[in-house]
XYZ file of C-alpha atoms in Angstrom:
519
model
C 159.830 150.633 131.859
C 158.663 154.368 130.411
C 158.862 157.512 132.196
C 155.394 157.773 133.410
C 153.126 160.601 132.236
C 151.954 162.750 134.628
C 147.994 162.089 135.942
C 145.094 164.629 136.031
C 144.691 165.614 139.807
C 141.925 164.686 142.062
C 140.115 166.853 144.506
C 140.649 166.182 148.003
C 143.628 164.256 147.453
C 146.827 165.411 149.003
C 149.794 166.468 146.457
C 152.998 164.525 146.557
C 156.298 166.832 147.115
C 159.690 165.593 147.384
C 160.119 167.048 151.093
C 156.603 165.623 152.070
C 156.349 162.396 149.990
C 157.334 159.924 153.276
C 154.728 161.653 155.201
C 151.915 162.355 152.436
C 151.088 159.889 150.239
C 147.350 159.256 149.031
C 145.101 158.130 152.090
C 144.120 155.421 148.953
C 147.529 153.878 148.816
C 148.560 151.322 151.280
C 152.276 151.929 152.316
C 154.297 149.175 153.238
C 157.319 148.882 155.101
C 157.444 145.536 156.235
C 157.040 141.895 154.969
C 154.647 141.371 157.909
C 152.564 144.597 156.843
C 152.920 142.871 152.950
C 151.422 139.405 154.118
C 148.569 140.885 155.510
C 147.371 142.619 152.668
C 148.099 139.988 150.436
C 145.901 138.073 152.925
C 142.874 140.597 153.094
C 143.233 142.001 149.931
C 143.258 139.696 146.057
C 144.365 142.597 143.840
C 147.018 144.083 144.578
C 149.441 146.044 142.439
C 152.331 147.286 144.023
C 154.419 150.175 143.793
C 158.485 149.325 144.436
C 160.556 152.506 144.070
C 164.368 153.268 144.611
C 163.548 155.812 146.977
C 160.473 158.175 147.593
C 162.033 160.658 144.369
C 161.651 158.437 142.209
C 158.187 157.255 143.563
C 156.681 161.065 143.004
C 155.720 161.115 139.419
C 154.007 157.545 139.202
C 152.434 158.298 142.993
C 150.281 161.028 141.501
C 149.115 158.822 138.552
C 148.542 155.841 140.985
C 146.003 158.062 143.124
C 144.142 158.966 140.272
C 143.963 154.732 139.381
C 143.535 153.856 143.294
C 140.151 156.393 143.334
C 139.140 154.677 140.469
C 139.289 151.019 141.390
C 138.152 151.591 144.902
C 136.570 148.131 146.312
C 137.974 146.364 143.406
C 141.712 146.958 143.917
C 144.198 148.091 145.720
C 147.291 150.113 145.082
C 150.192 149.707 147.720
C 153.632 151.027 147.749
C 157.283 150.519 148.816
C 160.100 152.300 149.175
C 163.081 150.438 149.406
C 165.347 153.351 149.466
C 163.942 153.375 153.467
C 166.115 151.433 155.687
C 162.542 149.931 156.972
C 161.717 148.288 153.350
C 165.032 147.375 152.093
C 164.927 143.840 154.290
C 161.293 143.444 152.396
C 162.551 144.561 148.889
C 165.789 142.162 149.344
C 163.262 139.470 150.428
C 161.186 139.989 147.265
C 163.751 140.090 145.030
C 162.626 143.683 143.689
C 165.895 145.828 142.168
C 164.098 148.803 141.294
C 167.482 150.555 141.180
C 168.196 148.322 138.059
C 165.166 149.723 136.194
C 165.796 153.305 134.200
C 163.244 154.976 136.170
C 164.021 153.462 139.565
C 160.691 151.894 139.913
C 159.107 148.418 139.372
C 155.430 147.478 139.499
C 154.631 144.090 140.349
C 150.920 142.515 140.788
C 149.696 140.244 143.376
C 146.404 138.097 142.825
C 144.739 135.623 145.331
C 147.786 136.037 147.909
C 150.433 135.129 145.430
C 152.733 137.111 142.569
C 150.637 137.116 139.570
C 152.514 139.375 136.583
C 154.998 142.393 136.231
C 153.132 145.307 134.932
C 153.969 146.341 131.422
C 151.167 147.664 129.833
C 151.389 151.276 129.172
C 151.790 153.567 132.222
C 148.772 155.451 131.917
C 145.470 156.202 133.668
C 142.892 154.626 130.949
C 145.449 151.399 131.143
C 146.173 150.772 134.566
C 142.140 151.596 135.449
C 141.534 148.237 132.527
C 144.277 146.043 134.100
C 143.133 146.849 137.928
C 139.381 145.541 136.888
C 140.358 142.751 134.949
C 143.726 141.894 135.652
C 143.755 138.672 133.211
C 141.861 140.763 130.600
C 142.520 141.502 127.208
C 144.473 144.561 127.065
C 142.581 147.750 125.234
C 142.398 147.968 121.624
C 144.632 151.216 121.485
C 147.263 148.916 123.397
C 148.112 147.090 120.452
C 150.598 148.519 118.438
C 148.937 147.458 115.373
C 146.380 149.459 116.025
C 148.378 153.170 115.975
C 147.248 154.699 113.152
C 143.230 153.926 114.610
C 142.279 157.008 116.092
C 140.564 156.044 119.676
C 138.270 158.415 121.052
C 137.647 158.398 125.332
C 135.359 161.100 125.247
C 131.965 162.427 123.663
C 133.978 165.703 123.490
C 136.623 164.255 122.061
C 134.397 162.874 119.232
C 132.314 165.732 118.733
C 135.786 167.923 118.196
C 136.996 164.912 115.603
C 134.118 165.170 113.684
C 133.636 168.792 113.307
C 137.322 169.893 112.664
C 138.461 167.010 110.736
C 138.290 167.751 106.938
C 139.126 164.323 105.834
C 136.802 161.669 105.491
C 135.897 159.632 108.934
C 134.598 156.280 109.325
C 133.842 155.003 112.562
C 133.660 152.173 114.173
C 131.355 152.098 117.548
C 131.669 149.167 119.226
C 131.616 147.257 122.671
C 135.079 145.456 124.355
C 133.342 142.402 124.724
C 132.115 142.107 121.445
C 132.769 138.675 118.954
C 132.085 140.607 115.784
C 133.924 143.516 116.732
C 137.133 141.315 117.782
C 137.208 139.716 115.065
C 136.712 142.829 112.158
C 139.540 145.083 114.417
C 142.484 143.746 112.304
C 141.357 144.481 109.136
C 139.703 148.040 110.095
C 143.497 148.945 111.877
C 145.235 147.380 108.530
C 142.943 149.755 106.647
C 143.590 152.342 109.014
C 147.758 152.520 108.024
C 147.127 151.806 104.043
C 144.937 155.035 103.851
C 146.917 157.064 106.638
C 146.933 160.377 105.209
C 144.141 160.374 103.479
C 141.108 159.211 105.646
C 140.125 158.527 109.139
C 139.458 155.076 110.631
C 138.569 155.913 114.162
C 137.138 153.753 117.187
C 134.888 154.211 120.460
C 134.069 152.075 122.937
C 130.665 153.260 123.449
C 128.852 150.486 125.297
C 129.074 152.381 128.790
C 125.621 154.375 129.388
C 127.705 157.612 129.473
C 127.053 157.364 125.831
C 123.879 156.688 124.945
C 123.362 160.241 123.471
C 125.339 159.241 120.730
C 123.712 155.618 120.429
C 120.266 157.388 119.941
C 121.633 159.851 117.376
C 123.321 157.555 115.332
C 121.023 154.403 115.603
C 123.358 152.287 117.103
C 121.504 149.432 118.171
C 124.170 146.593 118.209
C 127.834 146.345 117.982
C 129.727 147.094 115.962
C 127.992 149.683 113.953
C 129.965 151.699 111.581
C 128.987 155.603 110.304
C 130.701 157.194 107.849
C 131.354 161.422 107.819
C 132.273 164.088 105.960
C 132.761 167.522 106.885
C 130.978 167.277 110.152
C 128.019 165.467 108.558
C 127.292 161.400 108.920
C 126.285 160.211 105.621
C 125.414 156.775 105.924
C 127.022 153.416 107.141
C 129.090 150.794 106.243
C 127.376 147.388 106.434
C 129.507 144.696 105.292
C 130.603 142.791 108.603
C 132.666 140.294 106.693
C 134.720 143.091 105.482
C 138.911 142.133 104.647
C 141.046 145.496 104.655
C 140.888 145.678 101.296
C 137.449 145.544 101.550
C 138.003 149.145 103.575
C 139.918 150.392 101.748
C 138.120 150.368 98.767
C 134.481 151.467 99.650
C 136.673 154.467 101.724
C 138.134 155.323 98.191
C 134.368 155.287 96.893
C 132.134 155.216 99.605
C 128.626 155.067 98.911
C 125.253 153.711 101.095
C 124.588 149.836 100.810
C 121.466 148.460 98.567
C 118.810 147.428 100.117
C 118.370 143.740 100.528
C 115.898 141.920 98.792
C 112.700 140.901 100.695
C 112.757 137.858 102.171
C 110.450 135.458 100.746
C 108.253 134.147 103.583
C 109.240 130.379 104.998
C 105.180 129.562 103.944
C 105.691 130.458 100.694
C 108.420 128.681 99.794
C 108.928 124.967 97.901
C 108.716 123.124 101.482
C 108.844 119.133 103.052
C 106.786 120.817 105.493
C 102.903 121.432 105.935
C 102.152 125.193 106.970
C 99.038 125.853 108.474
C 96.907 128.734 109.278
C 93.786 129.452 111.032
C 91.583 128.125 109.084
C 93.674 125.339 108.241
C 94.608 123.953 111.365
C 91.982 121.858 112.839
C 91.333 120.170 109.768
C 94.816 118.925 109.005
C 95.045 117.705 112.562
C 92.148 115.929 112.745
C 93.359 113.958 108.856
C 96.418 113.216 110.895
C 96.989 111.033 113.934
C 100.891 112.187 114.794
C 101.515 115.926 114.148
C 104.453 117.477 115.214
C 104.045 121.784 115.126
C 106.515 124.454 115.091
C 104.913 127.552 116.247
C 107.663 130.207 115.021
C 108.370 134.340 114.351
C 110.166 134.532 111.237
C 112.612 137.418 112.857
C 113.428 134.585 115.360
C 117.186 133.570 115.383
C 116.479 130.152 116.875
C 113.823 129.397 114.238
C 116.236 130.357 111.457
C 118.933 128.247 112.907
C 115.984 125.035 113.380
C 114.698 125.727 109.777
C 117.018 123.210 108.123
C 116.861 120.797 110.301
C 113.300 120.456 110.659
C 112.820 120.596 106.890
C 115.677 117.791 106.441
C 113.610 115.391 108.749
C 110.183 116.165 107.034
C 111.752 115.290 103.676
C 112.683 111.959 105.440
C 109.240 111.332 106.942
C 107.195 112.502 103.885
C 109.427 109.447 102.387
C 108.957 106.731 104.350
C 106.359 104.664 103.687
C 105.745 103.733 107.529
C 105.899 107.356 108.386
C 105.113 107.916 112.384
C 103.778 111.158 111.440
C 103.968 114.289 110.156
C 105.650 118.279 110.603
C 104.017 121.265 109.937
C 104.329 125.004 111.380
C 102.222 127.988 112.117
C 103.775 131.640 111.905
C 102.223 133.165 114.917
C 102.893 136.612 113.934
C 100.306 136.309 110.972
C 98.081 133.308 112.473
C 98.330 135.120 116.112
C 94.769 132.664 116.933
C 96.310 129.651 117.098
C 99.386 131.613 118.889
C 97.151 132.860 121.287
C 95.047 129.639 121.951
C 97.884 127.677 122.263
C 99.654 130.418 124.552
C 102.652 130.408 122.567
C 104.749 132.813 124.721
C 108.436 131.844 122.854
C 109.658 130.767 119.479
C 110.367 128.022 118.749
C 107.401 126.110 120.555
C 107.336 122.660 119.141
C 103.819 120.742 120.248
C 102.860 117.254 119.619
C 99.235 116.023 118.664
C 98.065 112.647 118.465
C 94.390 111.991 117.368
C 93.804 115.446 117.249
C 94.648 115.995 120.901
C 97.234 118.012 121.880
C 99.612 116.286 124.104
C 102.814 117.497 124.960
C 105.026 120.596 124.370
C 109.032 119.283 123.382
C 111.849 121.867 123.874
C 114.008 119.462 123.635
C 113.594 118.193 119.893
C 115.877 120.688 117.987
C 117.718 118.640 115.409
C 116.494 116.311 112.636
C 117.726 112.914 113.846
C 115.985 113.679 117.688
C 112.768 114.949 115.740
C 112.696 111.563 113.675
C 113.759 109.330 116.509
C 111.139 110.795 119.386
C 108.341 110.869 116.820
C 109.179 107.284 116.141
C 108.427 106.667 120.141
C 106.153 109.758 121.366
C 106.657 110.269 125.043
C 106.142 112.978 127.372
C 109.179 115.023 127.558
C 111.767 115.184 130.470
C 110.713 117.409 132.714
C 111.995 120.928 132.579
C 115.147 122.229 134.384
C 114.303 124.689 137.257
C 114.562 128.284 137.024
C 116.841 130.184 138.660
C 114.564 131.779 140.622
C 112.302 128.683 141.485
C 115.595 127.350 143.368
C 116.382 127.347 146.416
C 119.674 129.348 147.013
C 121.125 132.601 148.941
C 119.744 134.700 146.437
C 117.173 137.221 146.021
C 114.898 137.672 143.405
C 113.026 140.722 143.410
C 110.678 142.402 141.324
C 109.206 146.190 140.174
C 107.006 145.771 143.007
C 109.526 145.483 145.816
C 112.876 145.979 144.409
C 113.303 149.783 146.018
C 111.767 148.525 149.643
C 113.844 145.542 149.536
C 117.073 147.199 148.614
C 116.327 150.202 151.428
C 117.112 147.860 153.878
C 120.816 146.513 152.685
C 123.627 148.274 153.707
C 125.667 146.415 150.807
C 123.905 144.823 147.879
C 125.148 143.275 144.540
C 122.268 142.893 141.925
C 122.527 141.228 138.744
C 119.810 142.723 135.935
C 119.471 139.483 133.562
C 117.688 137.861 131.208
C 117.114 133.810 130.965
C 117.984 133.124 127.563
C 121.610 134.631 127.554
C 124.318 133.108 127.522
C 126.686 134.681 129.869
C 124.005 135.299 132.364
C 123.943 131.355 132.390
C 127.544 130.922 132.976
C 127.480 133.683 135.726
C 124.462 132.424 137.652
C 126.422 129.538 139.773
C 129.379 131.896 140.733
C 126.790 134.822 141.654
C 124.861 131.844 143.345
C 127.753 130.409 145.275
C 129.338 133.567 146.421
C 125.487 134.352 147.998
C 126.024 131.518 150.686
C 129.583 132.984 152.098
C 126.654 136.274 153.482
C 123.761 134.227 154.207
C 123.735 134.966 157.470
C 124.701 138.243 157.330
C 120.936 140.650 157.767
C 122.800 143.583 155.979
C 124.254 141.872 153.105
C 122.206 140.682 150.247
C 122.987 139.206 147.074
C 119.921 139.574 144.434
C 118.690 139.080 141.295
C 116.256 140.944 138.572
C 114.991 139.212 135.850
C 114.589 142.069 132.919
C 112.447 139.806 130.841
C 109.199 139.556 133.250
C 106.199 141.997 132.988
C 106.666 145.303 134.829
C 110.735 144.481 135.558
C 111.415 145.630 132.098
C 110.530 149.108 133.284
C 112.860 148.995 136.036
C 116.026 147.803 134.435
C 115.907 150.543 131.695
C 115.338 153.139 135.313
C 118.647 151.392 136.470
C 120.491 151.922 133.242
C 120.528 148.439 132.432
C 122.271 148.004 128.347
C 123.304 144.400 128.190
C 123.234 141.198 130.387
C 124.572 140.798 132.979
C 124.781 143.853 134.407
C 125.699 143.638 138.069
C 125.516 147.150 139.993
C 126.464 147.643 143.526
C 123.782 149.448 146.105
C 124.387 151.400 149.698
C 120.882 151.103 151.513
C 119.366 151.621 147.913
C 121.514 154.052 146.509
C 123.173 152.925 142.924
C 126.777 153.316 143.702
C 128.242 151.414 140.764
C 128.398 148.779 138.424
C 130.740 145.875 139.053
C 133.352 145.407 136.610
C 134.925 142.447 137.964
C 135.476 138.465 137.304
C 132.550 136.519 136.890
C 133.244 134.363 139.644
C 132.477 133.220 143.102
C 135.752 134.766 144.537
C 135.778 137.910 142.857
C 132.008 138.537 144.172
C 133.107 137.283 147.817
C 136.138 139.736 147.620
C 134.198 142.949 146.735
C 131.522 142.655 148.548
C 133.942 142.332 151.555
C 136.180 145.573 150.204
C 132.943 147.458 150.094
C 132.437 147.041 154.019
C 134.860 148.794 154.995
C 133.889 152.181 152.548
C 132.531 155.083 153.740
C 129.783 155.231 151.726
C 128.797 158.811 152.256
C 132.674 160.504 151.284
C 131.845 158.220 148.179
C 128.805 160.120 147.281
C 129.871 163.386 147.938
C 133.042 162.923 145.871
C 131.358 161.682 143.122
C 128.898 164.913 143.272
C 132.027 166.920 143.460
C 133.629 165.307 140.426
């Protein structure tokens, strides 16, 4: 294991000296000295990492960069230590089968999860690391971790990146992007390839700037998804790099000759293109249905990703019905954005809306017929559609779904409150909502506690989640009688809600604010 580097200090917190460290150690840092004082954390506590050290010397230097991590991951970890130079903690050292005398630096770090060993630490010793680990122990580890990536110049800091790009004389392209991004994942090896073939020469540099701490530099540079790439020189941004299928090589060479991307050729409008299916428009419409019995329409929004995705298949199965000589009917669509009448008489709130009309009635809205062989074989046997799935809020669970109207009210009254910010159409929200729901039950009965939810999509509640700094969904943040005290970085799952919410009981709330004002 690597000498550790020595942390930046925290106010308040008590300095560790050799003469003093037995008696002084971080009033963050659980010290252990028994296997019966080890079991009960491990049972109260389900992230754990734990100091073992040869003796309270050695323990010094990584003590002072474990305060710095314990103040950090306050309610969502805990930092313990040992010292099994102490005649007290040798028994529990033997008993764990720790040697930290066997390690060059005379200390091992071991972490516990759910009440059990989990891993030995090796990621690098240093504040940024152990902070990642702590919050998401199974995690990925950062991009700067891999040693792949050395010649990528990572940037922590708005500082840091204002100083890069206004002393750096060589040419800079960077990459802004978000840890949890699929596009950015997957385009990292080739931009840290490129970044050691033109080492030397140019700049590849990254930034994680998906927390809100940045969104200064999000509004200044456009950045509007992930990853977006900008390209300077001398201080200046010039333009950016678009191409997100980009190979190192691919880099490398527009770096040697960079220059802005062409625009794109128009898109030629699905209505005016050679098309199986019948578009309609205003004046159109009424007439086609009525020359029709069975009509099957796609309201859509041309910028809509479903619609693009459902465009094939609907035209496939409109080539096959225009074909068949015992046809059950017929497909057309309506572009609300340009025929917004029939959008707004048929209150077409979401795209795709597929609606079926049968002797000019209209009968039935389908969100279930998506691909061509379900469009063919339900139009071959119209019937009413299954009937939708409850929302999450029109269930009946331990959860608490609030509104513009009495979100601040509500949350005045909760001395601890977890509140997820999400939308109903994503994704991870979806695969979120049963753990968030499930850990709700374990406070039910608790008056205090609340678990609740926000739905950023509905009317006024899109106001509020931009007030609470919401940039992506989920967003769960964590409240103290309705003060934001901060967002939850955790698992996505029923334990890892239960567990924080019963860390943060036992915080004083009020030391928390006033440290963070004094930091």
């Amino acid at each position: 294991m690597r000498p550790v580097p020595a942390a930046r200090c925290i106010t308040g917190f008590a300095v560790l000296s050799t003469s003093l460290m037995a008696a002084k150690v971080s009033p963050l840092i659980e010290k252990v000295d028994d296997q019966k004082e080890l079991k009960k954390l491990m049972r109260t506590r389900n992230n754990i990492l734990v100091l073992y050290s040869k003796s309270a010397v050695t323990a010094e230097r990584p003590l002072k960069l474990l305060s710095d991590v314990a103040e950090a991951v306050k309610g969502q970890g805990t930092i313990a230590w040992v010292d099994c130079g102490n005649s007290e903690s040798r028994k529990l050292c033997k008993k764990m089968k720790v040697e930290p005398a066997s390690k060059k630096n005379g200390v091992e770090l071991l972490h516990y999860k759910d009440g059990a060993f989990h891993v030995e630490y090796e990621r690098p010793e240093t504040f940024k690391s152990m902070v990642a680990f702590m919050r998401d122990p199974e995690g990925a580890p950062l991009w700067e971790e891999n040693p792949e990536a050395k010649d990528v110049v990572h940037i922590d800091s708005e500082k840091e990146f204002r100083k890069l790009i206004k002393k750096e004389e060589r040419p800079i392209l960077m990459i802004f992007y978000a840890p949890w991004c699929g596009v950015c994942k997957r385009m990292m090896p080739a931009f840290q390839q490129a970044a050691t073939e033109l080492k030397g020469t140019h700049v590849m540099a990254g930034m994680n700037v998906h927390p809100s701490e940045f969104d200064e530099i999000k509004q200044e540079f456009n950045i509007k998804g992930y990853p977006t790439f900008c390209y300077f020189e001398k201080g200046k941004f010039l333009f950016n790099f678009e191409n997100y299928g980009a190979t190192a090589q691919d880099f490398v060479e527009w770096m040697k000759k960079p220059q802005e991307a062409q625009p794109k050729a128009p898109e030629i409008p699905w209505a005016e293109q050679e098309s199986a299916v019948s578009h309609l428009t205003d004046d159109t419409f009424d007439g086609f249905v009525k020359e029709h019995p069975s009509v099957l329409v796609m309201f859509y929004a041309p910028w809509c990703g479903h619609c693009k995705k459902m465009k094939p298949e609907y035209e496939e199965a409109a080539e096959v019905l225009n074909n068949d000589r015992d046809s059950p009917g017929v497909l057309a669509a309506v572009d609300v954005t340009t025929q917004k009448h029939l959008g707004e008489k048929y209150q077409i709130t979401g795209f795709p809306t597929l609606k079926y009309f049968g002797n000019t009635e209209e009968k039935w809205t389908l969100p279930h017929l998506r691909t061509k062989d379900k469009i063919i074989e339900w139009l071959h046997n119209p019937q009413a559609p299954p009937p939708p799935e409850q929302s999450w809020e029109e269930q009946q669970t331990s959860v608490t779904h609030l509104s513009a109207e009495d979100f601040k009210e509500f949350m005045k009254k909760k001395k601890h409150a977890l509140v997820m910010f999400y939308a109903p159409w994503c994704p991870h929200c979806k695969n979120t909502i049963p753990h968030f729901t499930t850990a709700a039950d374990h406070f039910k009965e608790e008056r205090k506690i609340a678990y609740a939810a926000v739905d950023c999509t509905k009317g006024q509640n899109h106001e509020l989640c931009k007030q609470e700094g919401v940039e992506g969904y989920p967003m769960i943040s964590y409240y103290n009688y309705g003060k934001f005290m901060e967002r939850y970085s955790g698992e996505r799952a029923e334990a890892a809600f239960v567990n924080y919410i019963r860390a943060m009981r036992g915080q004083d709330h009020e030391k928390i604010s006033k440290r963070k004002e004094e930091l």
